[in-house]
Amino acid sequence: QVQLVESGGGTVRAGASLTLSCAFSGGTFSDYAMAWFRQTPGKEREWVSAISWSGYTPYYAKSVEGRFRISRDNVKNMVTLQANRLEPEDTAVYYCAATRGGSDWYRGDDSYRDWGQGTQVTVSS
């Protein structure tokens, strides 16, 4: 059974950076595309970024493009989200998720079946 464990959240000032990490276990990491989502209370979950099985192709939501960078290490079974120039609007619980594939996996479709427990990111102005 796939398990995902996020880490790296915290409270920072606007303009700062955070590195979120997600450790994968319980399966073959390279069989999965990976993504980050985020959610704030009272709002729908928002897709943030995705990365292909090989790690060569990243995708980003417009709200984070140019500020966030996703990467993966298929040896260490880790996916990382480098969040730069953070804004108060980035405050949310960030979740790591895995999919074997879906028609729109690169935009955070409903094919993601395995999820981590989340890590809180709070950005103060």
Short mmCIF file of N, CA and C in Angstrom, two decimals:
data_model
loop_
_atom_site.label_atom_id
_atom_site.label_comp_id
_atom_site.label_asym_id
_atom_site.label_seq_id
_atom_site.Cartn_x
_atom_site.Cartn_y
_atom_site.Cartn_z
N GLN A 1 0.84 -1.19 0.00
CA GLN A 1 0.00 0.00 0.00
C GLN A 1 0.89 1.25 0.00
N VAL A 2 0.59 2.15 -0.90
CA VAL A 2 1.40 3.36 -1.02
C VAL A 2 1.18 4.25 0.20
N GLN A 3 2.28 4.76 0.72
CA GLN A 3 2.22 5.74 1.80
C GLN A 3 3.01 6.97 1.39
N LEU A 4 2.46 8.12 1.70
CA LEU A 4 3.09 9.40 1.39
C LEU A 4 3.17 10.22 2.67
N VAL A 5 4.35 10.75 2.93
CA VAL A 5 4.55 11.53 4.15
C VAL A 5 5.19 12.86 3.79
N GLU A 6 4.44 13.94 4.02
CA GLU A 6 4.96 15.27 3.73
C GLU A 6 5.70 15.85 4.91
N SER A 7 6.61 16.76 4.62
CA SER A 7 7.32 17.49 5.65
C SER A 7 7.77 18.82 5.07
N GLY A 8 8.18 19.73 5.96
CA GLY A 8 8.77 20.98 5.51
C GLY A 8 7.90 22.21 5.61
N GLY A 9 6.65 22.03 6.03
CA GLY A 9 5.79 23.19 6.18
C GLY A 9 6.26 24.08 7.33
N GLY A 10 5.62 25.23 7.45
CA GLY A 10 5.97 26.14 8.53
C GLY A 10 5.32 27.49 8.34
N THR A 11 5.73 28.43 9.19
CA THR A 11 5.23 29.80 9.14
C THR A 11 6.36 30.72 8.73
N VAL A 12 6.12 31.48 7.67
CA VAL A 12 7.15 32.37 7.15
C VAL A 12 6.52 33.72 6.80
N ARG A 13 7.37 34.69 6.55
CA ARG A 13 6.93 36.00 6.11
C ARG A 13 6.81 36.00 4.59
N ALA A 14 5.99 36.89 4.09
CA ALA A 14 5.85 37.03 2.64
C ALA A 14 7.21 37.30 2.01
N GLY A 15 7.44 36.66 0.87
CA GLY A 15 8.71 36.80 0.17
C GLY A 15 9.71 35.71 0.49
N ALA A 16 9.45 34.96 1.55
CA ALA A 16 10.37 33.90 1.96
C ALA A 16 10.16 32.64 1.13
N SER A 17 10.97 31.64 1.40
CA SER A 17 10.90 30.36 0.68
C SER A 17 10.73 29.21 1.66
N LEU A 18 10.13 28.14 1.18
CA LEU A 18 10.03 26.89 1.91
C LEU A 18 10.26 25.75 0.95
N THR A 19 10.79 24.67 1.47
CA THR A 19 10.94 23.45 0.69
C THR A 19 10.08 22.37 1.31
N LEU A 20 9.09 21.91 0.55
CA LEU A 20 8.22 20.82 1.00
C LEU A 20 8.72 19.52 0.39
N SER A 21 8.75 18.49 1.22
CA SER A 21 9.19 17.18 0.75
C SER A 21 8.11 16.15 1.00
N CYS A 22 8.13 15.13 0.16
CA CYS A 22 7.17 14.03 0.28
C CYS A 22 7.92 12.72 0.08
N ALA A 23 7.88 11.88 1.10
CA ALA A 23 8.53 10.58 1.02
C ALA A 23 7.52 9.52 0.61
N PHE A 24 7.89 8.73 -0.38
CA PHE A 24 7.01 7.70 -0.95
C PHE A 24 7.49 6.31 -0.50
N SER A 25 6.55 5.46 -0.14
CA SER A 25 6.89 4.07 0.18
C SER A 25 5.70 3.17 -0.12
N GLY A 26 5.97 1.88 -0.17
CA GLY A 26 4.90 0.91 -0.35
C GLY A 26 4.57 0.59 -1.80
N GLY A 27 5.41 1.00 -2.72
CA GLY A 27 5.17 0.72 -4.12
C GLY A 27 6.40 1.07 -4.93
N THR A 28 6.26 1.02 -6.24
CA THR A 28 7.36 1.39 -7.13
C THR A 28 7.18 2.83 -7.53
N PHE A 29 8.04 3.68 -7.02
CA PHE A 29 7.86 5.12 -7.17
C PHE A 29 7.76 5.54 -8.63
N SER A 30 8.58 4.93 -9.48
CA SER A 30 8.60 5.35 -10.88
C SER A 30 7.35 4.92 -11.64
N ASP A 31 6.45 4.17 -11.01
CA ASP A 31 5.17 3.82 -11.62
C ASP A 31 4.14 4.93 -11.47
N TYR A 32 4.50 5.96 -10.73
CA TYR A 32 3.54 7.00 -10.38
C TYR A 32 3.99 8.37 -10.84
N ALA A 33 3.06 9.11 -11.40
CA ALA A 33 3.25 10.56 -11.51
C ALA A 33 2.86 11.15 -10.16
N MET A 34 3.48 12.28 -9.84
CA MET A 34 3.28 12.87 -8.51
C MET A 34 2.78 14.30 -8.63
N ALA A 35 2.10 14.74 -7.61
CA ALA A 35 1.57 16.10 -7.65
C ALA A 35 1.48 16.67 -6.24
N TRP A 36 1.37 17.98 -6.20
CA TRP A 36 1.07 18.70 -4.97
C TRP A 36 -0.26 19.43 -5.16
N PHE A 37 -1.06 19.36 -4.11
CA PHE A 37 -2.31 20.08 -4.04
C PHE A 37 -2.29 20.91 -2.77
N ARG A 38 -3.22 21.85 -2.65
CA ARG A 38 -3.34 22.60 -1.40
C ARG A 38 -4.81 22.91 -1.14
N GLN A 39 -5.09 23.15 0.13
CA GLN A 39 -6.47 23.43 0.51
C GLN A 39 -6.50 24.33 1.73
N THR A 40 -7.40 25.31 1.69
CA THR A 40 -7.65 26.16 2.83
C THR A 40 -9.08 25.91 3.30
N PRO A 41 -9.37 26.15 4.57
CA PRO A 41 -10.71 25.88 5.10
C PRO A 41 -11.79 26.60 4.31
N GLY A 42 -12.82 25.87 3.96
CA GLY A 42 -13.94 26.45 3.25
C GLY A 42 -13.76 26.57 1.75
N LYS A 43 -12.61 26.14 1.27
CA LYS A 43 -12.35 26.20 -0.17
C LYS A 43 -12.10 24.82 -0.73
N GLU A 44 -12.31 24.69 -2.03
CA GLU A 44 -12.03 23.42 -2.69
C GLU A 44 -10.52 23.21 -2.77
N ARG A 45 -10.16 21.95 -2.82
CA ARG A 45 -8.76 21.61 -2.99
C ARG A 45 -8.27 22.13 -4.33
N GLU A 46 -7.07 22.68 -4.35
CA GLU A 46 -6.51 23.29 -5.54
C GLU A 46 -5.26 22.52 -5.97
N TRP A 47 -5.20 22.16 -7.22
CA TRP A 47 -3.98 21.54 -7.76
C TRP A 47 -2.90 22.61 -7.90
N VAL A 48 -1.68 22.28 -7.52
CA VAL A 48 -0.57 23.22 -7.52
C VAL A 48 0.46 22.88 -8.60
N SER A 49 0.87 21.62 -8.63
CA SER A 49 1.95 21.24 -9.54
C SER A 49 1.97 19.73 -9.70
N ALA A 50 2.48 19.27 -10.83
CA ALA A 50 2.62 17.84 -11.08
C ALA A 50 3.93 17.58 -11.81
N ILE A 51 4.39 16.36 -11.70
CA ILE A 51 5.63 15.99 -12.38
C ILE A 51 5.49 14.58 -12.93
N SER A 52 6.07 14.39 -14.10
CA SER A 52 5.94 13.12 -14.81
C SER A 52 6.73 12.01 -14.12
N TRP A 53 6.52 10.80 -14.56
CA TRP A 53 7.13 9.63 -13.99
C TRP A 53 8.65 9.73 -14.00
N SER A 54 9.19 10.25 -15.09
CA SER A 54 10.65 10.36 -15.21
C SER A 54 11.20 11.56 -14.47
N GLY A 55 10.35 12.54 -14.24
CA GLY A 55 10.80 13.77 -13.61
C GLY A 55 11.22 14.84 -14.60
N TYR A 56 11.16 14.53 -15.88
CA TYR A 56 11.63 15.49 -16.88
C TYR A 56 10.62 16.59 -17.16
N THR A 57 9.33 16.33 -16.88
CA THR A 57 8.30 17.28 -17.28
C THR A 57 7.48 17.74 -16.09
N PRO A 58 7.66 19.00 -15.69
CA PRO A 58 6.85 19.56 -14.61
C PRO A 58 5.68 20.38 -15.16
N TYR A 59 4.65 20.50 -14.36
CA TYR A 59 3.50 21.33 -14.71
C TYR A 59 3.13 22.16 -13.49
N TYR A 60 2.61 23.37 -13.75
CA TYR A 60 2.29 24.28 -12.65
C TYR A 60 0.96 24.97 -12.88
N ALA A 61 0.27 25.21 -11.79
CA ALA A 61 -0.90 26.08 -11.84
C ALA A 61 -0.42 27.51 -12.09
N LYS A 62 -1.26 28.29 -12.72
CA LYS A 62 -0.87 29.67 -13.05
C LYS A 62 -0.55 30.47 -11.79
N SER A 63 -1.21 30.13 -10.71
CA SER A 63 -1.02 30.90 -9.47
C SER A 63 0.38 30.74 -8.89
N VAL A 64 1.10 29.70 -9.28
CA VAL A 64 2.42 29.46 -8.70
C VAL A 64 3.52 29.41 -9.75
N GLU A 65 3.16 29.43 -11.01
CA GLU A 65 4.15 29.32 -12.07
C GLU A 65 5.16 30.45 -11.96
N GLY A 66 6.44 30.09 -12.06
CA GLY A 66 7.51 31.07 -11.93
C GLY A 66 8.00 31.26 -10.51
N ARG A 67 7.24 30.77 -9.53
CA ARG A 67 7.64 30.89 -8.12
C ARG A 67 7.94 29.54 -7.49
N PHE A 68 7.22 28.52 -7.90
CA PHE A 68 7.39 27.18 -7.33
C PHE A 68 8.11 26.29 -8.32
N ARG A 69 8.83 25.31 -7.78
CA ARG A 69 9.52 24.35 -8.63
C ARG A 69 9.35 22.95 -8.05
N ILE A 70 8.85 22.03 -8.88
CA ILE A 70 8.67 20.64 -8.44
C ILE A 70 9.81 19.79 -9.00
N SER A 71 10.23 18.82 -8.22
CA SER A 71 11.26 17.89 -8.68
C SER A 71 11.04 16.55 -7.99
N ARG A 72 11.69 15.52 -8.51
CA ARG A 72 11.57 14.20 -7.90
C ARG A 72 12.89 13.48 -7.99
N ASP A 73 13.12 12.59 -7.07
CA ASP A 73 14.31 11.75 -7.04
C ASP A 73 13.84 10.31 -7.02
N ASN A 74 14.00 9.63 -8.17
CA ASN A 74 13.51 8.26 -8.30
C ASN A 74 14.43 7.22 -7.65
N VAL A 75 15.51 7.69 -7.06
CA VAL A 75 16.37 6.80 -6.27
C VAL A 75 15.98 6.90 -4.80
N LYS A 76 15.78 8.12 -4.34
CA LYS A 76 15.40 8.33 -2.94
C LYS A 76 13.90 8.24 -2.71
N ASN A 77 13.12 8.09 -3.77
CA ASN A 77 11.65 8.01 -3.68
C ASN A 77 11.08 9.25 -2.99
N MET A 78 11.50 10.40 -3.48
CA MET A 78 11.07 11.66 -2.89
C MET A 78 10.57 12.61 -3.99
N VAL A 79 9.60 13.42 -3.64
CA VAL A 79 9.20 14.52 -4.50
C VAL A 79 9.26 15.79 -3.65
N THR A 80 9.75 16.85 -4.27
CA THR A 80 9.99 18.09 -3.56
C THR A 80 9.30 19.25 -4.25
N LEU A 81 8.78 20.16 -3.46
CA LEU A 81 8.21 21.39 -3.99
C LEU A 81 8.97 22.55 -3.36
N GLN A 82 9.73 23.25 -4.19
CA GLN A 82 10.45 24.43 -3.73
C GLN A 82 9.53 25.62 -3.95
N ALA A 83 9.09 26.24 -2.87
CA ALA A 83 8.15 27.35 -2.93
C ALA A 83 8.89 28.64 -2.62
N ASN A 84 9.02 29.50 -3.63
CA ASN A 84 9.75 30.75 -3.49
C ASN A 84 8.80 31.93 -3.56
N ARG A 85 9.27 33.06 -3.08
CA ARG A 85 8.50 34.32 -3.11
C ARG A 85 7.08 34.05 -2.64
N LEU A 86 6.98 33.44 -1.48
CA LEU A 86 5.67 33.07 -0.95
C LEU A 86 4.82 34.30 -0.66
N GLU A 87 3.54 34.12 -0.87
CA GLU A 87 2.55 35.18 -0.67
C GLU A 87 1.53 34.71 0.36
N PRO A 88 0.87 35.65 1.04
CA PRO A 88 -0.17 35.22 2.01
C PRO A 88 -1.22 34.31 1.37
N GLU A 89 -1.48 34.50 0.08
CA GLU A 89 -2.47 33.66 -0.61
C GLU A 89 -2.01 32.22 -0.77
N ASP A 90 -0.74 31.96 -0.51
CA ASP A 90 -0.23 30.58 -0.57
C ASP A 90 -0.48 29.81 0.72
N THR A 91 -1.01 30.49 1.72
CA THR A 91 -1.31 29.81 2.99
C THR A 91 -2.34 28.71 2.77
N ALA A 92 -1.99 27.49 3.19
CA ALA A 92 -2.86 26.33 2.98
C ALA A 92 -2.19 25.11 3.59
N VAL A 93 -2.95 24.04 3.64
CA VAL A 93 -2.37 22.72 3.90
C VAL A 93 -1.98 22.15 2.54
N TYR A 94 -0.74 21.73 2.42
CA TYR A 94 -0.22 21.20 1.16
C TYR A 94 -0.18 19.68 1.25
N TYR A 95 -0.71 19.04 0.21
CA TYR A 95 -0.79 17.58 0.15
C TYR A 95 0.01 17.05 -1.04
N CYS A 96 0.68 15.97 -0.80
CA CYS A 96 1.35 15.22 -1.84
C CYS A 96 0.41 14.11 -2.31
N ALA A 97 0.39 13.82 -3.60
CA ALA A 97 -0.49 12.79 -4.12
C ALA A 97 0.18 12.03 -5.26
N ALA A 98 -0.29 10.80 -5.48
CA ALA A 98 0.31 9.94 -6.50
C ALA A 98 -0.76 9.36 -7.39
N THR A 99 -0.43 9.21 -8.67
CA THR A 99 -1.34 8.60 -9.63
C THR A 99 -0.57 7.70 -10.58
N ARG A 100 -1.19 6.61 -10.98
CA ARG A 100 -0.60 5.77 -12.03
C ARG A 100 -0.86 6.37 -13.40
N GLY A 101 -1.78 7.34 -13.44
CA GLY A 101 -2.05 8.01 -14.71
C GLY A 101 -3.52 8.26 -14.90
N GLY A 102 -3.84 9.33 -15.58
CA GLY A 102 -5.20 9.69 -15.94
C GLY A 102 -5.10 10.62 -17.13
N SER A 103 -6.23 10.88 -17.75
CA SER A 103 -6.20 11.67 -18.97
C SER A 103 -5.65 13.08 -18.72
N ASP A 104 -5.91 13.61 -17.55
CA ASP A 104 -5.44 14.96 -17.23
C ASP A 104 -4.62 14.97 -15.95
N TRP A 105 -3.80 13.94 -15.77
CA TRP A 105 -3.01 13.83 -14.55
C TRP A 105 -2.15 15.07 -14.32
N TYR A 106 -1.72 15.69 -15.43
CA TYR A 106 -0.80 16.82 -15.35
C TYR A 106 -1.50 18.10 -14.91
N ARG A 107 -2.83 18.02 -14.75
CA ARG A 107 -3.59 19.16 -14.25
C ARG A 107 -4.35 18.78 -12.99
N GLY A 108 -3.90 17.69 -12.35
CA GLY A 108 -4.51 17.32 -11.08
C GLY A 108 -5.90 16.75 -11.19
N ASP A 109 -6.11 15.84 -12.13
CA ASP A 109 -7.45 15.25 -12.30
C ASP A 109 -7.77 14.30 -11.15
N ASP A 110 -8.90 13.61 -11.25
CA ASP A 110 -9.35 12.77 -10.14
C ASP A 110 -8.71 11.40 -10.13
N SER A 111 -7.64 11.21 -10.89
CA SER A 111 -6.95 9.92 -10.91
C SER A 111 -6.04 9.73 -9.70
N TYR A 112 -5.81 10.77 -8.92
CA TYR A 112 -4.92 10.66 -7.76
C TYR A 112 -5.65 9.93 -6.64
N ARG A 113 -5.15 8.78 -6.28
CA ARG A 113 -5.83 7.92 -5.29
C ARG A 113 -5.06 7.83 -3.97
N ASP A 114 -3.79 8.15 -4.01
CA ASP A 114 -2.96 8.03 -2.80
C ASP A 114 -2.55 9.44 -2.36
N TRP A 115 -2.75 9.70 -1.05
CA TRP A 115 -2.54 11.03 -0.52
C TRP A 115 -1.76 10.98 0.78
N GLY A 116 -0.99 12.04 1.01
CA GLY A 116 -0.35 12.20 2.31
C GLY A 116 -1.28 12.88 3.29
N GLN A 117 -0.78 13.09 4.48
CA GLN A 117 -1.59 13.68 5.55
C GLN A 117 -1.59 15.20 5.52
N GLY A 118 -0.68 15.78 4.75
CA GLY A 118 -0.64 17.22 4.61
C GLY A 118 0.36 17.90 5.51
N THR A 119 0.83 19.06 5.07
CA THR A 119 1.73 19.88 5.89
C THR A 119 1.28 21.33 5.75
N GLN A 120 1.19 22.02 6.87
CA GLN A 120 0.66 23.38 6.89
C GLN A 120 1.73 24.38 6.47
N VAL A 121 1.33 25.27 5.57
CA VAL A 121 2.17 26.41 5.19
C VAL A 121 1.39 27.68 5.52
N THR A 122 1.98 28.53 6.32
CA THR A 122 1.35 29.80 6.68
C THR A 122 2.29 30.94 6.30
N VAL A 123 1.76 31.88 5.52
CA VAL A 123 2.57 33.01 5.07
C VAL A 123 1.94 34.30 5.60
N SER A 124 2.69 35.02 6.39
CA SER A 124 2.18 36.26 6.96
C SER A 124 2.65 37.44 6.11
N SER A 125 1.85 38.47 6.13
CA SER A 125 2.17 39.65 5.32
C SER A 125 3.06 40.62 6.07
#
